[in-house]
Coordinates of C-alpha atoms and ligand atoms in Angstrom, one line a residue:
M374 CA 43.3 85.6 -174.9
K375 CA 44.7 83.3 -172.3
I376 CA 42.8 80.1 -171.6
K377 CA 42.5 79.1 -167.9
N378 CA 39.6 76.7 -167.9
I379 CA 38.8 74.0 -170.4
C380 CA 35.8 71.7 -170.6
C381 CA 35.8 68.7 -172.9
I382 CA 32.4 67.1 -173.6
G383 CA 33.0 63.4 -174.3
A384 CA 35.2 61.2 -172.1
G385 CA 35.9 58.7 -174.8
Y386 CA 39.0 57.4 -176.7
V387 CA 39.7 60.9 -177.9
G388 CA 38.5 63.2 -175.1
G389 CA 40.2 61.3 -172.3
P390 CA 43.7 60.9 -173.7
T391 CA 43.8 64.3 -175.4
M392 CA 42.8 66.2 -172.3
A393 CA 45.2 64.1 -170.2
V394 CA 48.1 65.1 -172.4
I395 CA 47.0 68.8 -172.4
A396 CA 46.7 68.7 -168.6
D397 CA 50.1 67.2 -168.3
K398 CA 51.7 69.8 -170.5
C399 CA 49.7 72.8 -169.2
P400 CA 49.7 72.7 -165.4
D401 CA 48.3 76.3 -165.4
I402 CA 45.1 75.2 -167.1
Q403 CA 42.2 73.5 -165.2
I404 CA 40.7 70.8 -167.4
H405 CA 37.4 69.1 -166.8
V406 CA 36.3 66.2 -169.0
V407 CA 32.6 65.7 -168.8
D408 CA 30.2 63.0 -170.1
F409 CA 26.6 62.0 -169.5
N410 CA 27.8 58.4 -169.2
K411 CA 28.1 58.1 -165.4
E412 CA 29.6 54.6 -165.5
R413 CA 32.4 55.8 -167.8
I414 CA 33.1 58.8 -165.6
N415 CA 33.3 56.6 -162.5
K416 CA 35.9 54.5 -164.3
W417 CA 37.9 57.6 -165.1
N418 CA 37.8 58.4 -161.4
D419 CA 38.6 54.8 -160.2
V420 CA 41.4 54.9 -157.6
D421 CA 43.1 52.1 -159.4
V422 CA 44.2 53.6 -162.8
N423 CA 44.3 50.1 -164.3
N424 CA 40.5 50.3 -164.3
L425 CA 40.3 53.3 -166.6
P426 CA 37.5 52.9 -169.2
I427 CA 40.0 52.7 -172.1
F428 CA 43.4 51.0 -172.4
E429 CA 46.2 53.1 -174.0
P430 CA 49.8 52.5 -173.3
G431 CA 51.1 55.5 -171.1
L432 CA 47.7 56.9 -170.3
A433 CA 47.3 55.5 -166.8
E434 CA 50.6 57.2 -165.7
I435 CA 49.5 60.6 -167.0
V436 CA 46.1 60.3 -165.4
E437 CA 47.7 59.3 -162.1
R438 CA 50.0 62.4 -162.3
C439 CA 47.3 65.0 -163.2
R440 CA 44.0 63.7 -161.9
G441 CA 42.7 65.8 -159.0
K442 CA 45.2 68.5 -159.7
N443 CA 44.3 70.0 -163.0
L444 CA 42.5 67.1 -164.7
H445 CA 39.0 66.2 -163.5
F446 CA 36.3 63.9 -164.7
S447 CA 32.6 64.5 -163.9
T448 CA 29.0 64.5 -165.2
G449 CA 28.5 68.1 -164.2
I450 CA 28.3 69.3 -167.8
N451 CA 26.4 72.5 -167.5
E452 CA 28.4 73.7 -164.5
R453 CA 31.7 73.1 -166.3
I454 CA 30.5 74.8 -169.5
R455 CA 29.6 77.8 -167.4
K456 CA 33.1 78.1 -166.0
S457 CA 35.1 77.5 -169.1
D458 CA 36.7 79.8 -171.7
M459 CA 37.2 76.9 -174.1
V460 CA 34.9 74.0 -174.7
F461 CA 36.0 71.0 -176.8
I462 CA 33.3 68.9 -178.4
S463 CA 34.6 65.3 -178.5
V464 CA 31.5 63.2 -178.7
N465 CA 30.8 60.3 -181.0
T466 CA 29.6 60.9 -184.6
P467 CA 28.5 57.5 -185.9
T468 CA 26.9 56.8 -189.2
K469 CA 23.2 57.5 -189.3
K470 CA 21.1 54.4 -189.0
Y471 CA 17.9 55.8 -190.3
G472 CA 16.4 58.8 -192.2
L473 CA 18.0 61.0 -194.7
G474 CA 21.5 59.8 -195.6
A475 CA 21.1 56.6 -193.5
G476 CA 24.1 54.2 -193.8
K477 CA 26.4 57.0 -195.0
A478 CA 25.9 60.4 -193.4
S479 CA 27.2 61.2 -189.9
D480 CA 24.6 61.3 -187.1
L481 CA 25.2 64.7 -185.6
K482 CA 22.6 64.5 -182.9
W483 CA 25.2 64.4 -180.1
V484 CA 27.2 67.3 -181.6
E485 CA 24.0 69.3 -181.9
A486 CA 23.0 68.5 -178.3
C487 CA 26.4 69.7 -177.2
A488 CA 26.1 73.0 -179.2
R489 CA 22.7 73.6 -177.5
Q490 CA 24.0 72.8 -174.1
V491 CA 27.0 75.2 -174.6
A492 CA 24.7 77.9 -176.0
N493 CA 22.5 77.7 -172.9
N494 CA 25.1 77.5 -170.3
A495 CA 28.2 79.4 -171.5
T496 CA 29.0 82.8 -169.9
G497 CA 31.1 85.6 -171.4
H498 CA 33.3 84.7 -174.4
T499 CA 33.6 81.0 -175.2
I500 CA 35.7 79.3 -177.8
V501 CA 34.0 76.1 -179.0
V502 CA 36.4 73.6 -180.5
E503 CA 35.3 70.8 -182.8
K504 CA 37.4 67.8 -181.8
S505 CA 35.0 65.2 -183.1
T506 CA 35.4 64.3 -186.8
L507 CA 32.7 66.1 -188.6
P508 CA 31.3 66.6 -192.1
V509 CA 32.4 69.8 -193.9
R510 CA 30.5 72.8 -192.9
T511 CA 29.4 71.5 -189.5
A512 CA 30.9 74.5 -187.9
E513 CA 28.2 76.5 -189.7
V514 CA 25.5 74.5 -187.9
I515 CA 27.2 74.8 -184.5
K516 CA 27.6 78.6 -185.1
S517 CA 24.0 79.1 -186.0
I518 CA 22.8 77.2 -182.9
L519 CA 25.1 79.3 -180.7
D520 CA 24.2 82.6 -182.4
A521 CA 20.4 81.8 -182.2
T522 CA 20.7 81.3 -178.4
K523 CA 22.8 84.4 -178.1
K524 CA 20.0 86.5 -179.6
D525 CA 17.5 84.9 -177.1
S526 CA 15.7 88.0 -175.8
E527 CA 15.0 86.5 -172.3
R528 CA 18.7 86.5 -171.7
S529 CA 20.2 89.8 -170.6
E530 CA 23.8 88.7 -170.2
I531 CA 26.1 89.2 -173.2
K532 CA 27.7 86.0 -174.5
T533 CA 29.9 85.6 -177.5
F534 CA 31.3 82.5 -179.3
D535 CA 33.9 81.5 -181.7
V536 CA 34.0 78.1 -183.4
L537 CA 37.3 76.4 -184.3
S538 CA 38.0 73.1 -186.0
N539 CA 40.8 71.1 -184.4
P540 CA 40.4 67.5 -185.6
E541 CA 42.3 64.8 -183.9
F542 CA 44.7 62.4 -185.7
L543 CA 45.7 60.1 -182.9
A544 CA 45.5 56.3 -183.6
E545 CA 44.4 54.0 -180.9
G546 CA 47.1 51.9 -179.2
T547 CA 49.6 54.7 -179.9
A548 CA 47.4 57.6 -178.7
I549 CA 49.7 59.1 -176.1
N550 CA 52.7 59.0 -178.4
D551 CA 50.7 60.5 -181.2
L552 CA 49.5 63.3 -179.0
L553 CA 53.0 64.0 -177.6
Y554 CA 54.7 63.9 -180.9
P555 CA 52.1 64.7 -183.5
D556 CA 53.0 65.0 -187.2
R557 CA 50.9 68.1 -187.2
V558 CA 48.2 69.9 -185.2
L559 CA 45.5 71.3 -187.4
I560 CA 43.5 74.4 -186.4
G561 CA 40.8 75.9 -188.7
G562 CA 39.0 79.0 -187.9
E563 CA 38.1 82.6 -188.7
N564 CA 39.1 84.6 -185.7
Q565 CA 42.9 84.8 -185.4
L566 CA 42.7 85.6 -181.7
S567 CA 40.9 82.4 -181.0
I568 CA 43.2 80.4 -183.3
N569 CA 46.2 81.9 -181.4
A570 CA 44.6 81.0 -178.0
L571 CA 44.4 77.3 -179.1
S572 CA 47.8 77.4 -180.8
D573 CA 49.4 78.6 -177.6
I574 CA 48.1 75.6 -175.7
Y575 CA 49.7 73.1 -178.2
A576 CA 52.8 75.3 -178.5
K577 CA 53.7 74.2 -174.9
W578 CA 55.0 70.9 -176.5
V579 CA 54.6 71.1 -180.3
T580 CA 56.9 73.2 -182.5
K581 CA 55.3 76.1 -184.2
E582 CA 55.9 74.7 -187.7
K583 CA 53.8 71.7 -186.9
I584 CA 50.8 73.8 -185.9
L585 CA 49.0 74.3 -189.2
Q586 CA 46.4 77.0 -189.5
T587 CA 43.8 76.8 -192.2
N588 CA 40.3 78.0 -193.0
I589 CA 37.7 76.1 -191.1
W590 CA 36.3 74.1 -194.1
S591 CA 39.8 72.9 -195.1
S592 CA 40.4 71.7 -191.6
E593 CA 37.1 69.7 -191.5
L594 CA 37.7 68.2 -194.9
A595 CA 41.4 67.4 -194.2
K596 CA 40.4 65.1 -191.4
L597 CA 38.0 63.1 -193.5
T598 CA 40.6 63.1 -196.3
A599 CA 43.4 61.8 -194.1
N600 CA 41.3 58.9 -192.9
A601 CA 40.2 58.1 -196.4
F602 CA 43.7 58.1 -197.8
L603 CA 44.9 55.8 -194.9
A604 CA 42.1 53.4 -195.4
Q605 CA 42.6 53.4 -199.1
R606 CA 46.2 52.3 -198.6
I607 CA 45.0 49.3 -196.6
S608 CA 42.4 48.3 -199.1
S609 CA 45.0 48.7 -201.8
I610 CA 47.5 46.4 -200.1
N611 CA 44.9 43.9 -199.2
S612 CA 43.7 43.7 -202.8
I613 CA 47.3 43.1 -203.8
G614 CA 47.6 40.5 -201.0
A615 CA 44.8 38.5 -202.6
L616 CA 46.6 38.7 -205.9
C617 CA 49.8 37.5 -204.3
E618 CA 48.1 34.4 -202.9
A619 CA 46.8 33.7 -206.4
T620 CA 50.1 34.3 -208.2
G621 CA 52.9 33.0 -206.0
A622 CA 54.1 36.4 -204.9
D623 CA 54.5 37.5 -201.3
V624 CA 52.7 40.7 -200.1
R625 CA 55.4 41.5 -197.5
E626 CA 58.0 41.5 -200.3
V627 CA 55.7 43.6 -202.5
S628 CA 55.1 46.1 -199.6
R629 CA 58.9 46.4 -199.0
A630 CA 59.6 46.9 -202.6
I631 CA 56.9 49.6 -203.2
G632 CA 57.5 51.2 -199.7
A633 CA 61.1 51.9 -200.6
D634 CA 59.9 54.4 -203.1
S635 CA 59.9 57.6 -201.1
R636 CA 56.9 58.9 -203.0
I637 CA 54.9 55.9 -201.7
G638 CA 56.5 55.5 -198.3
S639 CA 56.7 52.4 -196.2
K640 CA 54.0 53.0 -193.5
F641 CA 50.5 51.6 -193.6
L642 CA 51.3 48.9 -196.1
D643 CA 50.7 45.9 -193.8
A644 CA 48.2 43.5 -195.3
G645 CA 45.8 42.3 -192.6
P646 CA 42.3 41.0 -192.0
G647 CA 40.8 44.3 -193.2
F648 CA 40.6 47.7 -191.5
G649 CA 38.5 48.1 -188.4
G650 CA 38.1 50.8 -185.8
S651 CA 35.3 53.3 -185.2
C652 CA 36.4 55.8 -187.9
F653 CA 37.7 54.6 -191.2
K654 CA 34.5 53.2 -192.5
K655 CA 32.2 55.9 -191.1
D656 CA 34.5 58.7 -192.3
I657 CA 34.8 57.3 -195.8
L658 CA 31.0 56.8 -196.0
N659 CA 30.6 60.4 -194.8
L660 CA 32.9 61.5 -197.7
V661 CA 30.8 59.4 -200.1
Y662 CA 27.6 61.0 -198.8
L663 CA 29.1 64.5 -199.1
S664 CA 30.3 63.8 -202.7
E665 CA 26.8 62.5 -203.7
Y666 CA 25.2 65.5 -202.0
F667 CA 27.3 67.8 -204.2
G668 CA 26.5 65.7 -207.3
L669 CA 30.0 64.3 -207.6
Y670 CA 28.9 60.7 -208.2
E671 CA 32.2 59.4 -209.7
V672 CA 34.1 60.8 -206.6
A673 CA 31.6 59.0 -204.4
K674 CA 32.0 55.7 -206.2
F675 CA 35.8 55.9 -206.0
W676 CA 35.8 56.3 -202.2
E677 CA 33.0 53.8 -201.7
S678 CA 35.1 51.1 -203.4
V679 CA 37.6 51.3 -200.5
V680 CA 34.9 50.1 -198.1
T681 CA 33.5 47.6 -200.6
L682 CA 36.9 46.0 -201.0
N683 CA 37.4 45.9 -197.2
N684 CA 34.0 44.1 -196.7
W685 CA 34.9 41.6 -199.5
H686 CA 38.3 41.0 -198.0
Q687 CA 37.0 40.1 -194.5
K688 CA 34.5 37.7 -196.1
R689 CA 37.3 36.3 -198.2
I690 CA 39.2 35.3 -195.0
S691 CA 36.3 33.5 -193.3
K692 CA 35.5 31.7 -196.5
L693 CA 39.1 30.7 -196.9
I694 CA 39.3 29.2 -193.4
T695 CA 36.1 27.2 -194.0
N696 CA 37.4 26.0 -197.4
K697 CA 40.8 24.9 -196.0
L698 CA 39.1 22.9 -193.3
F699 CA 37.5 20.7 -195.9
G700 CA 34.6 23.0 -196.6
T701 CA 32.9 22.3 -193.3
I702 CA 33.7 23.6 -189.9
S703 CA 30.5 22.5 -188.1
G704 CA 31.5 21.5 -184.6
K705 CA 35.2 22.1 -185.3
K706 CA 37.2 23.7 -182.6
I707 CA 38.9 26.9 -183.8
I708 CA 41.0 29.1 -181.5
I709 CA 40.7 32.9 -182.3
L710 CA 43.6 34.9 -181.1
G711 CA 42.7 38.6 -180.8
F712 CA 39.4 40.3 -180.9
A713 CA 40.4 44.0 -180.8
F714 CA 40.5 45.9 -184.1
K715 CA 44.3 46.3 -183.7
G716 CA 46.9 45.6 -181.1
N717 CA 47.4 47.6 -177.9
T718 CA 43.7 48.6 -177.6
N719 CA 40.6 47.2 -176.0
D720 CA 38.5 48.7 -178.7
T721 CA 36.5 46.3 -180.8
R722 CA 34.5 48.7 -182.9
E723 CA 34.2 47.5 -186.5
S724 CA 36.9 44.9 -185.7
A725 CA 37.4 42.4 -188.5
A726 CA 37.2 39.8 -185.8
I727 CA 33.5 40.4 -185.3
L728 CA 32.5 39.7 -188.9
I729 CA 34.9 36.8 -189.3
C730 CA 33.8 35.2 -186.0
K731 CA 30.1 35.6 -187.0
D732 CA 30.7 34.0 -190.3
L733 CA 32.5 31.0 -188.7
L734 CA 29.7 30.7 -186.1
N735 CA 27.2 30.7 -188.9
E736 CA 29.1 27.8 -190.3
G737 CA 28.7 26.0 -187.0
A738 CA 32.2 26.3 -185.6
F739 CA 33.0 26.2 -181.9
L740 CA 35.3 29.2 -181.3
F741 CA 37.6 29.6 -178.4
I742 CA 38.2 33.4 -178.3
H743 CA 41.2 35.0 -176.6
D744 CA 42.1 38.7 -176.2
P745 CA 44.4 40.1 -173.5
K746 CA 42.4 43.4 -173.2
V747 CA 38.9 42.8 -174.5
S748 CA 36.4 41.6 -171.9
K749 CA 34.0 38.7 -172.3
E750 CA 31.1 41.1 -171.9
Q751 CA 32.3 43.1 -174.9
I752 CA 32.5 40.0 -177.0
I753 CA 29.0 39.0 -176.0
N754 CA 27.8 42.4 -177.0
D755 CA 29.6 42.3 -180.4
L756 CA 28.6 38.7 -181.3
G757 CA 25.1 39.1 -179.9
S758 CA 25.3 35.7 -178.2
K759 CA 26.5 34.3 -174.9
P760 CA 29.4 31.9 -174.5
Y761 CA 28.5 28.2 -174.5
S762 CA 29.1 27.7 -170.8
E763 CA 26.6 30.5 -170.0
N764 CA 24.1 29.4 -172.6
K765 CA 23.7 25.9 -171.1
K766 CA 23.0 24.7 -174.6
Q767 CA 24.1 21.2 -175.4
L768 CA 26.8 21.1 -178.0
N769 CA 25.6 19.4 -181.1
S770 CA 28.3 19.1 -183.7
F771 CA 25.6 19.1 -186.4
D772 CA 24.1 22.4 -185.2
V773 CA 24.0 25.0 -188.0
K774 CA 24.8 27.7 -185.5
G775 CA 28.1 27.5 -183.7
N776 CA 29.2 28.2 -180.1
W777 CA 31.9 30.1 -178.5
E778 CA 33.8 30.3 -175.3
F779 CA 36.0 33.0 -173.8
I780 CA 39.5 31.8 -172.9
H781 CA 42.3 33.1 -170.6
D782 CA 44.7 30.2 -171.0
I783 CA 45.8 29.6 -174.7
D784 CA 47.8 26.5 -173.9
E785 CA 44.8 24.8 -172.3
S786 CA 42.6 25.5 -175.3
F787 CA 44.9 23.6 -177.7
F788 CA 43.3 20.2 -176.9
E789 CA 41.7 18.8 -180.0
A790 CA 41.6 22.1 -181.7
D791 CA 41.5 22.0 -185.5
A792 CA 42.8 25.5 -186.2
I793 CA 44.3 28.7 -184.7
V794 CA 43.4 32.0 -186.3
I795 CA 45.4 35.1 -185.5
L796 CA 43.3 38.2 -186.0
T797 CA 45.0 40.9 -183.8
E798 CA 48.7 41.6 -183.6
W799 CA 49.2 41.2 -179.9
E800 CA 52.9 40.9 -179.0
E801 CA 52.2 37.9 -176.7
Y802 CA 51.0 35.8 -179.7
K803 CA 54.5 35.9 -181.0
N804 CA 55.5 33.5 -178.2
I805 CA 53.0 30.7 -178.6
N806 CA 54.3 27.4 -177.5
W807 CA 54.1 25.7 -181.0
D808 CA 55.5 22.4 -179.8
L809 CA 52.7 22.1 -177.2
A810 CA 50.1 23.3 -179.7
E811 CA 51.2 20.6 -182.2
K812 CA 51.0 17.8 -179.5
R813 CA 47.5 18.8 -178.4
M814 CA 45.8 19.8 -181.6
R815 CA 43.8 17.5 -183.8
K816 CA 45.5 16.6 -187.2
P817 CA 45.6 18.0 -189.8
A818 CA 46.0 21.2 -187.8
W819 CA 45.8 24.6 -189.4
I820 CA 47.4 27.9 -188.4
F821 CA 45.9 31.0 -190.1
D822 CA 47.9 34.1 -189.6
S823 CA 46.1 37.2 -190.9
R824 CA 48.6 39.6 -189.3
S825 CA 52.0 38.2 -190.5
L826 CA 52.8 37.8 -186.8
I827 CA 54.4 34.4 -186.8
D828 CA 57.8 33.8 -188.2
P829 CA 57.2 30.8 -190.5
E830 CA 60.6 29.5 -189.4
D831 CA 59.2 29.1 -185.8
I832 CA 56.7 26.6 -186.9
K833 CA 58.5 24.9 -189.7
K834 CA 59.6 21.9 -187.7
N835 CA 56.0 21.3 -186.4
D836 CA 53.4 19.4 -188.3
F837 CA 51.0 22.3 -189.2
N838 CA 49.3 23.5 -192.3
F839 CA 50.1 27.2 -192.5
W840 CA 48.3 30.0 -194.2
R841 CA 49.3 33.6 -193.9
I842 CA 47.9 36.7 -195.5
G843 CA 49.2 37.4 -199.0
D844 CA 51.6 34.5 -199.1
G845 CA 51.4 32.7 -202.4
S846 CA 54.9 31.3 -202.2
Ligands
LIG1411 P1 33.7 57.5 -177.8 O1 32.4 56.9 -178.2 O2 34.7 56.7 -177.2 O3 33.4 58.8 -176.8 C1 32.4 59.7 -177.0 C2 31.8 60.1 -175.6 O4 30.9 61.2 -175.8 C3 31.0 58.9 -175.0 O5 31.6 58.6 -173.7 C4 29.6 59.5 -174.9 O6 28.9 59.1 -173.7 C5 29.9 61.0 -174.9 N1 28.7 61.9 -175.3 C6 28.0 61.8 -176.4 N2 27.1 62.8 -176.5 C7 27.3 63.5 -175.3 C8 26.6 64.7 -174.8 N3 25.7 65.3 -175.5 N4 27.0 65.1 -173.6 C9 28.0 64.5 -172.9 N5 28.7 63.4 -173.3 C10 28.3 62.9 -174.5 O7 34.1 58.3 -179.2 P2 35.7 58.6 -179.6 O8 36.3 57.4 -180.2 O9 36.3 59.3 -178.5 O10 35.4 59.6 -180.8 C11 34.9 60.9 -180.6 C12 35.1 61.6 -181.9 O11 36.5 61.7 -182.3 C13 34.4 61.0 -183.2 O12 33.9 62.0 -184.0 C14 35.5 60.3 -183.9 O13 35.3 60.2 -185.2 C15 36.7 61.2 -183.6 N6 38.0 60.5 -183.6 C16 38.2 59.3 -183.0 C17 39.5 58.7 -182.9 C18 39.7 57.4 -182.3 O14 40.8 56.9 -182.4 N7 38.7 56.8 -181.6 C19 40.6 59.4 -183.5 C20 40.3 60.6 -184.1 C21 39.1 61.2 -184.1
LIG1412 C1 42.9 55.9 -187.5 C2 44.0 56.8 -188.1 O1 45.3 56.2 -188.2 C3 44.1 58.0 -187.1 O2 45.0 59.0 -187.7 C4 42.8 58.7 -187.0 O3 42.9 59.8 -186.0 C5 41.8 57.7 -186.4 O4 41.7 56.6 -187.3 C6 40.4 58.2 -186.3 O5 40.1 59.2 -186.9 O6 39.7 57.5 -185.6 P1 42.9 54.0 -185.7 O7 41.6 53.6 -186.4 O8 42.9 54.1 -184.2 O9 43.4 55.4 -186.3 O10 44.0 52.9 -186.0 P2 44.9 52.6 -187.3 O11 46.3 52.3 -186.8 O12 44.8 53.6 -188.4 O13 44.3 51.2 -187.8 C7 43.1 51.2 -188.4 C8 42.8 49.8 -188.9 O14 43.7 49.5 -190.1 C9 43.2 48.7 -187.9 O15 42.2 47.6 -188.1 C10 44.5 48.2 -188.4 O16 44.8 46.9 -188.0 C11 44.5 48.3 -189.9 N1 45.8 48.5 -190.5 C12 46.5 49.6 -190.2 C13 46.2 47.5 -191.4 O17 45.5 46.5 -191.7 N2 47.4 47.7 -192.0 C14 48.2 48.8 -191.8 O18 49.3 48.9 -192.4 C15 47.8 49.7 -190.9

């Protein structure tokens, strides 16, 4: 089975970069990334690759190389399904907001819509690949939708389907590198011919030993489990960070000490403002829901505590900032450095910055928010309010509700600021002009570093109060 035409439904953070890399590595395959979001597709087709809808280091170069040759972006979903031998489903699977399992279970309405669209439009034999992160046994749902349509008596043509699970493990900010040099590629399925067809694609740049083949349910569950384990490490180290602050220990030293144990390993042990991103929370809650569904309540409780700790930790940081600033921040000017959920991405989904900023605004602070890649419009969306200059509201320092402003120039924002809070680990924040900050800020001035980005030596000579995550020393 040789794949010549691929269609990927969903031109998001996974669909776009993944298909770009496959196109780059497999020039003999025509790849069409389709989406019903016209605006997003227009951005993927923008002549200036700096305007792509997502920012990922290395992505623009690949898109520039392949677009128009074997990589195409369009809204022509039905037509592309018709012409493809393999269809990836790479659509969003957020947590359900209402109904059965609300707040925990994944909302599969977009996945189901895709399955129906594939069922209606596919021709001949089509391999359907689950790329989205899905609850265990979703392949069964997809298969029954596909099979039901196949039996449709009004249709005379013969169509056949195979469903594979091929979860994606890329992390944002390093997506291209993760796709080019994956720790493993996971393919779950029943039909060996289909599994081989997908393996052959990855084998163009991934060694055979790294292409793991499993049964379909193990593949689906392994994806949820991987995210749960990763998130668990972050909640673990953040819990220890709080203990370090209380006891005089330093979380960086504790991380180094435990990470040197090869059984524990040194990665993913950086204390921070709490994990964000579109997936950790939703995937753990999905695992919690599944566990409850199968009556495994202790298992559910165990994993839920990872999310509970993360929520508590983010609140802890906003409370701590307020407390250090004499228990009141009403009308105080606080500079927020970083709004994305991590460095090197423009994604703000579930970013710790959203909750922390909302808490500070509720205390009446005036926030000056900077991020090199997140737009003002996105922040308006996330905070649910417009910046002060667009609000035309008079600043009243006794207002219970605060204000915010979007800033481009960090140096200019220093004037009369009471605090600087680093929330995202952007490289450029390592080069803050601390002498200038000290001259311009109101005293006593506070620096809060939730990412261990600043070398304390760099600011020692300046007159700052300094807090950094997990530092009790
Ligand atoms: P995203 O929101 O960035 O992109 C999903 C896209 O699918 C959107 O552009 C949306 O318009 C489109 N879409 C939804 N339903 C559609 C339909 N019926 N027809 C056509 N287009 C449709 O989401 P994402 O971050 O790319 O995540 C996609 C999946 O991959 C999720 O299940 C997620 O859990 C998983 N995942 C994400 C990451 C990540 O880093 N973001 C990593 C690994 C796995
Ligand atoms: C994560 C996983 O790392 C990917 O393998 C997975 O494919 C993806 O989720 C997904 O399924 O969506 P991502 O959320 O993009 O990737 O980014 P991570 O690097 O995992 O960071 C997640 C959050 O944890 C960020 O807020 C980050 O700042 C935080 N983090 C990470 C820490 O606080 N400390 C660390 O040591 C590592």
